[in-house]
Amino acid sequence: MIVCVAMPSLSTSPETTTPGQFSAARVSRWTLAWGIPALVFLIPWGARFIFFTGRVDGQPVEALTLSLFAVEVLVFVAAIVVVSRIVSRPRERQRWTFLFLAFMAWMFLSIFWSPSPMLALQAAVRVLTAALLFLLVHSCPNRERVMNAFLLSVLCQALLGLFQFFLQHVDASTLLGVAAQSALGPSAVVESVVGRLLRAYGTLPHPNIFGGFMAVGLVMSLFPARGRVAHLFRTGVAPLLAAGLFVSFSRSAWLAATVGVVAVVVSVALRQMPWRPVFLRVSAACVVAGLFAVLYLPFVNARVTATGRLETRSINERLLALEQSRDVLLDRPLIGVGIGQTIPALLAKGGGYPPLLEPPHAAPAVLLVELGLVGFLLALFLLLRFVPRRSVLSSEAVALAAVYLPLVLLDHYLVTTIPGLFLAAFSLSLFCRGENAS
């Protein structure tokens, strides 16, 4: 009997370790509790090491560049630290493990028939990194802390974007991963009869991506908050994100935010949820957006009506990108041209005219071109498996699905860039946890 009583005290559980003793379990728990929220905060961080800069006619092309982002390294480090936690949920994994492995295998197999295997390998590794981020966020025990970390991150982006917009200049920064931009240079601008305005970038590579972050953040700021401090924080964040969304001048982001906000309001009304916090935040966001719209009305008209020179050019380029992707797809409709290979395939195809060095502005079209019908169907079935098994989705899950629909159909960055992939992985993880909504 004495031995039986003494045995538990000989256990090497984390609770009995001395303060100075290293404990892998303790580090794992700390990473889950605080490291993952910190990682979510750093999603928009653009610092990277560039191994090779691809050029066409002497001009650098992002789609042909080999680089490693700092946030990619952090995701792999965090995954190694908490690997035991993210693989210890067999009941949850059974729903999507086979499809996930099949999709990843097909994606890596596409490297062998890609025009540029190194670029394809880079794209495949980035998708794998996004999948690891999904698992990390999904394993984090504190959903509220992760969401607040993201809101704090997009708040910093909004403040930086507003500063850039009012200054009408973006200084280059290697530490932040930001390139220099100016309203007078070849940057993303909005043009009207009264002049040109530089659109906000934040630390992201394009205003459309910046606008996507603002749209997702604005919708998330409407979600129920736990505690008075969190409520005040989200109430203060909402109008600032609305201002950041406006200065992005991204039409797809404007539409996504509108659809997402409407989804939240409708869910609150139908499910008889507390409406005053949502009403306060939506009202504040609308007032700020309306004020900016009045102050910059000529530029709003230029973006909405799409009748200006730059707007017409943008629409024509989007149509051309779709036509080019169709021509490439017809060459390999089943297997595609390889992950991340839209631009290399266009250059290899030739055709007697200089191709537009940009993927089609629709994520499904990019997947179809690069992974073929086989890869597209695997991705679609995998996405459907992530939908929570319940008759009624939470209002948060419905809002996330609503805000992402325009972004997926009207742009490509959610599947072609590191910030877009990580934004999609983070939000998909919250969507899958819709059954645990506040």
PDB file of C-alpha atoms in Angstrom, residues 100-111 113 334-336 339 370-376 378:
ATOM      1  CA  PHE A 100      -6.210  16.824 -47.139  1.00  0.00           C
ATOM      2  CA  LEU A 101      -3.440  14.303 -47.820  1.00  0.00           C
ATOM      3  CA  ALA A 102      -4.800  13.646 -51.309  1.00  0.00           C
ATOM      4  CA  PHE A 103      -4.876  17.356 -52.122  1.00  0.00           C
ATOM      5  CA  MET A 104      -1.362  17.935 -50.757  1.00  0.00           C
ATOM      6  CA  ALA A 105      -0.039  14.909 -52.666  1.00  0.00           C
ATOM      7  CA  TRP A 106      -1.588  16.139 -55.909  1.00  0.00           C
ATOM      8  CA  MET A 107      -0.197  19.617 -55.345  1.00  0.00           C
ATOM      9  CA  PHE A 108       3.355  18.338 -54.807  1.00  0.00           C
ATOM     10  CA  LEU A 109       3.022  15.917 -57.729  1.00  0.00           C
ATOM     11  CA  SER A 110       2.218  18.873 -60.001  1.00  0.00           C
ATOM     12  CA  ILE A 111       5.802  20.045 -59.492  1.00  0.00           C
ATOM     13  CA  TRP A 113       5.038  18.730 -64.860  1.00  0.00           C
ATOM     14  CA  LEU A 334      -7.309  17.580 -66.118  1.00  0.00           C
ATOM     15  CA  ILE A 335      -3.923  18.005 -64.432  1.00  0.00           C
ATOM     16  CA  GLY A 336      -3.309  21.743 -64.828  1.00  0.00           C
ATOM     17  CA  ILE A 339       0.900  24.902 -58.545  1.00  0.00           C
ATOM     18  CA  GLU A 370      -2.838  25.346 -61.928  1.00  0.00           C
ATOM     19  CA  LEU A 371      -4.177  22.063 -60.509  1.00  0.00           C
ATOM     20  CA  GLY A 372      -6.619  21.084 -63.233  1.00  0.00           C
ATOM     21  CA  LEU A 373     -10.053  19.589 -62.752  1.00  0.00           C
ATOM     22  CA  VAL A 374      -8.648  16.897 -60.442  1.00  0.00           C
ATOM     23  CA  GLY A 375      -7.030  19.362 -58.048  1.00  0.00           C
ATOM     24  CA  PHE A 376      -9.982  21.740 -58.195  1.00  0.00           C
ATOM     25  CA  LEU A 378     -10.132  17.823 -54.377  1.00  0.00           C
TER      26      LEU A 378
END
